[in-house]
Short mmCIF file of C-alpha atoms in Angstrom, two decimals:
data_model
loop_
_atom_site.label_atom_id
_atom_site.label_comp_id
_atom_site.label_asym_id
_atom_site.label_seq_id
_atom_site.Cartn_x
_atom_site.Cartn_y
_atom_site.Cartn_z
CA MET A 67 -28.97 48.34 -10.47
CA ARG A 68 -25.94 46.43 -9.24
CA ILE A 69 -26.63 42.94 -7.87
CA THR A 70 -23.79 41.52 -5.88
CA THR A 71 -22.98 37.91 -5.17
CA ASN A 72 -23.56 38.46 -1.43
CA ALA A 73 -27.05 39.81 -2.09
CA ILE A 74 -27.90 36.78 -4.20
CA LEU A 75 -26.63 34.44 -1.49
CA ARG A 76 -28.57 36.25 1.23
CA ASN A 77 -31.82 36.07 -0.76
CA TYR A 78 -31.21 32.43 -1.54
CA LYS A 79 -30.57 31.50 2.07
CA SER A 80 -33.73 33.36 3.16
CA ASN A 81 -35.92 31.72 0.52
CA LEU A 82 -34.44 28.29 1.19
CA SER A 83 -35.18 28.73 4.89
CA ASN A 84 -38.80 29.64 4.06
CA SER A 85 -39.11 26.56 1.84
CA LEU A 86 -37.75 24.36 4.63
CA THR A 87 -40.17 25.94 7.13
CA ASN A 88 -43.12 25.35 4.81
CA LEU A 89 -42.00 21.76 4.30
CA ASP A 90 -41.76 21.20 8.05
CA LEU A 91 -45.23 22.70 8.64
CA ALA A 92 -46.74 20.56 5.87
CA ARG A 93 -45.00 17.45 7.24
CA THR A 94 -46.25 18.16 10.79
CA LYS A 95 -49.79 18.70 9.52
CA VAL A 96 -49.76 15.31 7.80
CA MET A 97 -48.25 13.53 10.82
CA THR A 98 -50.57 15.06 13.46
CA GLY A 99 -53.70 15.36 11.32
CA ARG A 100 -54.34 18.83 12.81
CA ASN A 101 -54.67 22.19 11.11
CA PHE A 102 -52.62 23.80 13.88
CA ASN A 103 -50.59 22.57 16.81
CA SER A 104 -50.16 25.80 18.73
CA THR A 105 -52.25 28.89 19.33
CA ALA A 106 -49.62 31.02 17.61
CA GLU A 107 -50.17 29.22 14.31
CA ASP A 108 -53.84 30.24 14.08
CA PRO A 109 -55.08 32.30 17.08
CA ALA A 110 -58.62 32.76 15.73
CA SER A 111 -59.19 29.05 15.08
CA ALA A 112 -57.55 28.10 18.38
CA LEU A 113 -59.91 30.40 20.30
CA ARG A 114 -62.94 29.06 18.47
CA ALA A 115 -61.81 25.45 19.06
CA ALA A 116 -61.34 26.11 22.79
CA THR A 117 -64.87 27.53 23.00
CA LEU A 118 -66.33 24.52 21.20
CA GLU A 119 -64.39 22.09 23.41
CA ARG A 120 -65.83 23.71 26.54
CA LYS A 121 -69.33 23.42 25.09
CA TYR A 122 -68.66 19.79 24.15
CA MET A 123 -67.46 18.83 27.64
CA ARG A 124 -70.39 20.63 29.27
CA ASN A 125 -72.76 18.82 26.91
CA GLN A 126 -71.12 15.51 27.87
CA ASP A 127 -71.73 16.27 31.55
CA TYR A 128 -75.42 16.99 30.87
CA LEU A 129 -75.73 13.81 28.80
CA SER A 130 -74.21 11.73 31.60
CA THR A 131 -76.58 13.32 34.12
CA VAL A 132 -79.60 12.58 31.91
CA LYS A 133 -78.59 8.92 31.60
CA ASP A 134 -78.20 8.64 35.37
CA ALA A 135 -81.58 10.32 35.91
CA GLN A 136 -83.19 7.92 33.43
CA SER A 137 -81.77 4.87 35.22
CA PHE A 138 -82.79 6.24 38.62
CA GLN A 139 -86.31 6.98 37.41
CA ASP A 140 -86.57 3.55 35.77
CA ALA A 141 -85.86 2.06 39.20
CA GLN A 142 -88.61 4.24 40.68
CA GLU A 143 -91.06 3.24 37.96
CA ASP A 144 -90.26 -0.47 38.29
CA ALA A 145 -90.78 -0.39 42.06
CA ALA A 146 -94.01 1.60 41.72
CA MET A 147 -95.31 -0.88 39.14
CA GLN A 148 -94.48 -3.76 41.48
CA ILE A 149 -96.55 -2.12 44.23
CA SER A 150 -99.40 -1.48 41.80
CA ASP A 151 -99.36 -5.07 40.53
CA ILE A 152 -99.35 -6.47 44.06
CA ALA A 153 -102.28 -4.24 45.00
CA ARG A 154 -104.20 -5.21 41.85
CA ASN A 155 -103.75 -8.92 42.58
CA LEU A 156 -104.88 -8.42 46.17
CA LEU A 157 -108.01 -6.59 45.12
CA LYS A 158 -108.77 -9.08 42.37
CA LYS A 159 -108.06 -12.37 44.17
CA TYR A 160 -108.63 -11.66 47.85
CA GLY A 161 -110.57 -8.43 48.02
CA LEU A 162 -114.14 -8.91 46.89
CA GLU A 163 -114.00 -12.69 47.35
CA ALA A 164 -113.88 -12.23 51.12
CA LEU A 165 -117.24 -10.46 50.87
CA ASN A 166 -118.72 -13.43 49.05
CA GLY A 167 -120.84 -15.50 51.36
CA THR A 168 -119.51 -18.80 50.00
CA ASN A 169 -115.94 -17.78 50.82
CA GLY A 170 -116.66 -16.14 54.15
CA SER A 171 -115.64 -18.95 56.51
CA LEU A 172 -113.07 -18.13 59.17
CA GLU A 173 -110.55 -20.60 57.74
CA THR A 174 -110.83 -19.06 54.26
CA ARG A 175 -110.65 -15.51 55.62
CA ARG A 176 -107.48 -16.31 57.53
CA THR A 177 -105.96 -17.67 54.35
CA TYR A 178 -106.79 -14.36 52.72
CA ALA A 179 -105.36 -12.55 55.74
CA ASP A 180 -102.05 -14.36 55.28
CA ALA A 181 -102.01 -13.26 51.65
CA TRP A 182 -102.59 -9.63 52.64
CA LYS A 183 -99.87 -9.87 55.27
CA GLY A 184 -97.37 -11.32 52.83
CA ALA A 185 -98.26 -8.70 50.23
CA GLN A 186 -97.76 -5.98 52.83
CA GLU A 187 -94.18 -7.14 53.35
CA SER A 188 -93.59 -7.31 49.59
CA MET A 189 -94.87 -3.76 49.06
CA LEU A 190 -92.66 -2.55 51.90
CA ARG A 191 -89.60 -4.09 50.21
CA SER A 192 -90.52 -2.33 46.97
CA LEU A 193 -90.81 0.98 48.83
CA ASN A 194 -87.26 0.43 50.08
CA ALA A 195 -85.92 -0.32 46.59
CA THR A 196 -82.47 1.00 45.75
CA TYR A 197 -80.50 2.20 42.75
CA GLU A 198 -76.71 2.21 43.14
CA ASP A 199 -76.99 2.13 46.95
CA LYS A 200 -79.48 5.01 46.95
CA PHE A 201 -83.05 4.46 48.10
CA VAL A 202 -85.35 5.65 45.32
CA PHE A 203 -88.36 6.64 47.47
CA SER A 204 -86.53 8.50 50.24
CA GLY A 205 -86.98 12.07 48.98
CA ASN A 206 -83.72 14.00 49.04
CA ASN A 207 -82.04 11.69 51.56
CA GLY A 208 -81.28 8.35 49.93
CA THR A 209 -78.69 6.97 52.33
CA ASN A 210 -81.07 5.14 54.72
CA PRO A 211 -84.14 2.91 54.17
CA PRO A 212 -87.10 5.30 54.09
CA PHE A 213 -89.72 2.93 55.55
CA THR A 214 -89.65 0.77 58.68
CA LEU A 215 -92.59 -1.30 59.96
CA GLU A 216 -92.76 -2.14 63.64
CA THR A 217 -95.33 -3.94 65.79
CA ALA A 218 -96.20 -2.37 69.14
CA ALA A 219 -96.82 -4.35 72.33
CA ASP A 220 -100.59 -4.18 71.77
CA GLY A 221 -100.22 -5.62 68.25
CA THR A 222 -100.69 -2.26 66.49
CA GLN A 223 -98.48 -1.75 63.48
CA VAL A 224 -96.35 1.41 63.36
CA LEU A 225 -95.04 2.50 59.97
CA LYS A 226 -92.35 5.16 59.99
CA TYR A 227 -91.06 7.21 57.09
CA ARG A 228 -87.54 8.41 57.83
CA GLY A 229 -88.22 7.93 61.52
CA VAL A 230 -91.60 9.72 61.55
CA ASP A 231 -94.83 7.83 62.35
CA VAL A 232 -97.00 8.21 59.25
CA ASN A 233 -100.23 7.50 61.15
CA ASP A 234 -99.76 10.00 64.00
CA PRO A 235 -101.90 13.15 63.45
CA ALA A 236 -99.33 15.12 65.44
CA ASN A 237 -96.82 14.53 62.63
CA GLN A 238 -99.05 15.89 59.87
CA ALA A 239 -97.05 19.09 59.32
CA ILE A 240 -93.73 17.24 59.26
CA LEU A 241 -95.05 14.65 56.82
CA ASP A 242 -96.47 17.38 54.60
CA GLU A 243 -92.98 18.87 54.31
CA LEU A 244 -91.36 15.49 53.71
CA SER A 245 -93.84 14.71 50.94
CA LYS A 246 -92.81 17.89 49.10
CA GLU A 247 -89.06 17.28 49.13
CA THR A 248 -87.18 17.83 45.88
CA SER A 249 -83.76 16.94 44.49
CA TYR A 250 -82.91 18.89 41.34
CA VAL A 251 -80.29 18.11 38.71
CA ASP A 252 -79.05 20.43 35.98
CA LEU A 253 -79.81 19.13 32.47
CA GLY A 254 -78.71 22.20 30.56
CA PHE A 255 -81.84 24.34 30.75
CA GLY A 256 -80.08 27.29 32.35
CA LEU A 257 -80.15 26.46 36.06
CA ALA A 258 -81.49 29.50 37.94
CA LEU A 259 -82.50 30.51 41.45
CA ASP A 260 -85.62 32.39 42.49
CA GLY A 261 -85.80 35.36 44.82
CA ASN A 262 -85.55 33.11 47.88
CA GLY A 263 -82.40 31.38 46.68
CA ALA A 264 -84.24 28.17 45.81
CA VAL A 265 -83.88 26.37 42.48
CA ASP A 266 -86.38 27.48 39.86
CA PRO A 267 -88.30 24.25 38.98
CA ALA A 268 -88.51 25.32 35.34
CA SER A 269 -84.71 25.39 35.03
CA ALA A 270 -83.91 21.91 36.43
CA PHE A 271 -85.27 18.37 36.72
CA ASN A 272 -86.60 16.95 39.99
CA THR A 273 -85.51 13.35 40.63
CA ALA A 274 -86.98 13.02 44.14
CA LEU A 275 -90.11 10.98 44.79
CA PRO A 276 -91.00 10.75 48.51
CA GLY A 277 -92.60 7.38 49.17
CA ILE A 278 -95.34 8.81 51.39
CA LYS A 279 -96.47 11.00 48.50
CA MET A 280 -97.26 7.80 46.60
CA VAL A 281 -98.66 5.46 49.28
CA GLY A 282 -100.24 8.09 51.54
CA TYR A 283 -100.02 9.14 55.18
CA GLY A 284 -102.26 10.37 57.99
CA GLN A 285 -105.79 9.27 58.97
CA ASP A 286 -109.24 9.69 57.48
CA ALA A 287 -112.29 11.08 59.29
CA ASP A 288 -113.02 7.66 60.85
CA GLY A 289 -109.50 7.29 62.22
CA ASN A 290 -108.46 4.69 59.65
CA PRO A 291 -104.99 4.99 58.09
CA LYS A 292 -104.59 6.54 54.67
CA ASN A 293 -101.35 4.71 54.12
CA MET A 294 -101.40 1.75 51.74
CA ILE A 295 -99.08 -0.44 53.82
CA LEU A 296 -101.02 0.11 57.04
CA LEU A 297 -104.32 -0.45 55.21
CA ALA A 298 -103.10 -3.87 54.09
CA GLY A 299 -102.30 -4.67 57.71
CA GLU A 300 -105.70 -3.47 58.90
CA ILE A 301 -107.47 -5.53 56.23
CA SER A 302 -105.50 -8.61 57.31
CA LYS A 303 -106.48 -7.90 60.91
CA VAL A 304 -110.21 -7.62 60.07
CA LEU A 305 -110.09 -10.87 58.11
CA ARG A 306 -108.66 -12.71 61.13
CA GLU A 307 -111.42 -11.60 63.50
CA ASP A 308 -113.83 -14.33 64.62
CA THR A 309 -116.71 -12.01 63.81
CA PHE A 310 -116.28 -10.58 60.33
CA ASP A 311 -117.04 -6.83 60.18
CA ARG A 312 -118.12 -6.57 56.56
CA ASP A 313 -118.77 -2.82 56.68
CA GLN A 314 -115.33 -2.05 58.10
CA TYR A 315 -113.72 -4.44 55.65
CA LYS A 316 -115.50 -2.78 52.70
CA LYS A 317 -114.46 0.66 53.92
CA LEU A 318 -110.83 -0.37 54.25
CA LEU A 319 -110.92 -2.10 50.88
CA ASP A 320 -112.27 1.04 49.16
CA SER A 321 -109.56 3.13 50.81
CA PHE A 322 -106.89 0.66 49.71
CA GLU A 323 -108.16 0.79 46.14
CA GLY A 324 -107.98 4.58 46.27
CA ARG A 325 -104.34 4.39 47.35
CA ARG A 326 -103.64 1.98 44.52
CA ASN A 327 -105.10 4.52 42.09
CA ASP A 328 -102.70 7.09 43.56
CA VAL A 329 -99.81 4.74 42.81
CA LEU A 330 -101.04 4.34 39.23
CA GLU A 331 -101.26 8.11 38.89
CA GLN A 332 -97.67 8.40 40.04
CA VAL A 333 -96.61 5.73 37.54
CA THR A 334 -98.25 7.82 34.81
CA ILE A 335 -96.34 10.89 35.95
CA LEU A 336 -93.11 8.91 35.92
CA GLY A 337 -93.88 7.78 32.39
CA THR A 338 -94.33 11.39 31.29
CA GLN A 339 -91.05 12.35 32.93
CA THR A 340 -89.33 9.44 31.21
CA GLU A 341 -90.53 10.75 27.85
CA PHE A 342 -89.15 14.17 28.78
CA LEU A 343 -85.77 12.67 29.68
CA THR A 344 -85.71 10.70 26.44
CA THR A 345 -86.39 13.87 24.43
CA THR A 346 -83.71 15.72 26.39
CA LYS A 347 -81.22 12.92 25.77
CA THR A 348 -81.94 13.02 22.02
CA ARG A 349 -81.42 16.79 21.99
CA LEU A 350 -78.10 16.48 23.80
CA GLU A 351 -76.95 13.68 21.49
CA ASN A 352 -77.78 15.84 18.46
CA SER A 353 -75.89 18.72 20.05
CA GLU A 354 -72.92 16.39 20.66
CA LEU A 355 -72.90 15.41 16.98
CA SER A 356 -73.10 19.05 15.86
CA LEU A 357 -70.25 20.13 18.15
CA THR A 358 -68.14 17.17 17.00
CA LYS A 359 -68.57 18.18 13.36
CA GLN A 360 -67.68 21.80 14.11
CA LEU A 361 -64.57 20.80 16.05
CA ASP A 362 -63.54 18.41 13.29
CA SER A 363 -63.80 21.12 10.64
CA ILE A 364 -61.66 23.54 12.68
CA VAL A 365 -59.06 21.29 14.32
CA ASN A 366 -58.64 18.24 12.09
CA ALA A 367 -56.93 18.58 8.74
CA ASP A 368 -58.27 17.45 5.39
CA MET A 369 -55.76 14.65 4.86
CA ALA A 370 -56.06 14.63 1.07
CA GLY A 371 -55.33 18.35 0.94
CA ALA A 372 -52.62 18.06 3.61
CA ILE A 373 -50.77 15.34 1.66
CA MET A 374 -51.04 17.41 -1.52
CA ASP A 375 -49.64 20.45 0.29
CA PHE A 376 -46.78 18.33 1.68
CA SER A 377 -45.96 16.98 -1.78
CA TRP A 378 -45.89 20.51 -3.17
CA ALA A 379 -43.71 21.77 -0.30
CA GLN A 380 -41.32 18.82 -0.86
CA TYR A 381 -41.16 19.63 -4.56
CA ALA A 382 -40.52 23.33 -3.86
CA TYR A 383 -37.75 22.55 -1.39
CA ASN A 384 -36.04 20.13 -3.77
CA ALA A 385 -36.26 22.73 -6.53
CA ALA A 386 -34.71 25.32 -4.22
CA LEU A 387 -31.81 22.99 -3.50
CA LYS A 388 -31.28 22.44 -7.21
CA VAL A 389 -31.34 26.16 -7.87
CA GLY A 390 -28.63 26.59 -5.25
CA THR A 391 -26.14 24.68 -7.35
CA GLN A 392 -26.53 27.22 -10.14
CA ILE A 393 -26.29 30.46 -8.18
CA LEU A 394 -22.55 30.92 -8.64
CA SER A 395 -22.56 30.85 -12.42
CA PRO A 396 -19.32 31.38 -14.41
CA SER A 397 -18.09 35.01 -14.33
CA PHE A 398 -15.77 37.15 -16.49
CA ILE A 399 -12.84 36.30 -14.19
CA ASP A 400 -13.21 32.58 -15.08
CA PHE A 401 -12.31 33.42 -18.71
CA MET A 402 -9.28 35.65 -18.05
CA SER A 403 -5.91 34.13 -18.82
#
């Protein structure tokens, strides 16, 4: 087989170019810290990395939503606990004491009435609590204060929830609907719709808590309000009367205590939901860690190995250059005289 000088030079130039390419790739890998810098370098790994990045970003969105839901629900729980504490203090300090004969003077009862009136205003402020400019007890419409308390010309108090009188029997159907309002957020459980196009409750988390669901609405069989705020006003009114109606006072007090138990029940539900959100957050954080590790193993280079590969590529290229100086070795012509 005849090997010409041109063939040797062509092979050398090709191999030297390959060595330079390998050196450049190894240098780039060390400088960028990535296994590949374009899809063409490793299409399979690039596709897998893109898939993992989409999962990571979606997981980050869910994690952010969970944190927001936790903060929003903490605001709901804090406000509900404030209402419960106010009601407990009223029942403990001014409730049964007004029934005690030694504390039943008109002057003392009016002092108690002032306490009930002040507490009524405090509970109303808690019901209009906000989180980031959103009212936490307004159902699925958090832009406006949910509760307003007005006093009619005859001295009767009128409590409205989103503009609807909570004590008017004619509004019962409307209030029933308002008390069932929901506001779902997607936490990564596979958000789905039912046959009617509504969100499947099992696939999302409900952040809405209508205030009237907690403090009540409508009237009982005797025509007394079922609402906690109005009950406090009625109790204050009874305490101010010259003639103390003990039976009516006891009835209103029992109803108020029942509403306070409803608030406590709602606080318990909020606590259970908080535990659920905490568990969901932990799951998403674990998923974030797992996705980060997978992305790191695919995209980021092992620097120790990358530096070793670069050193080897540098050595190979230098060797190729040295070999080039010896390609044109002395021939027979060099020795002819």
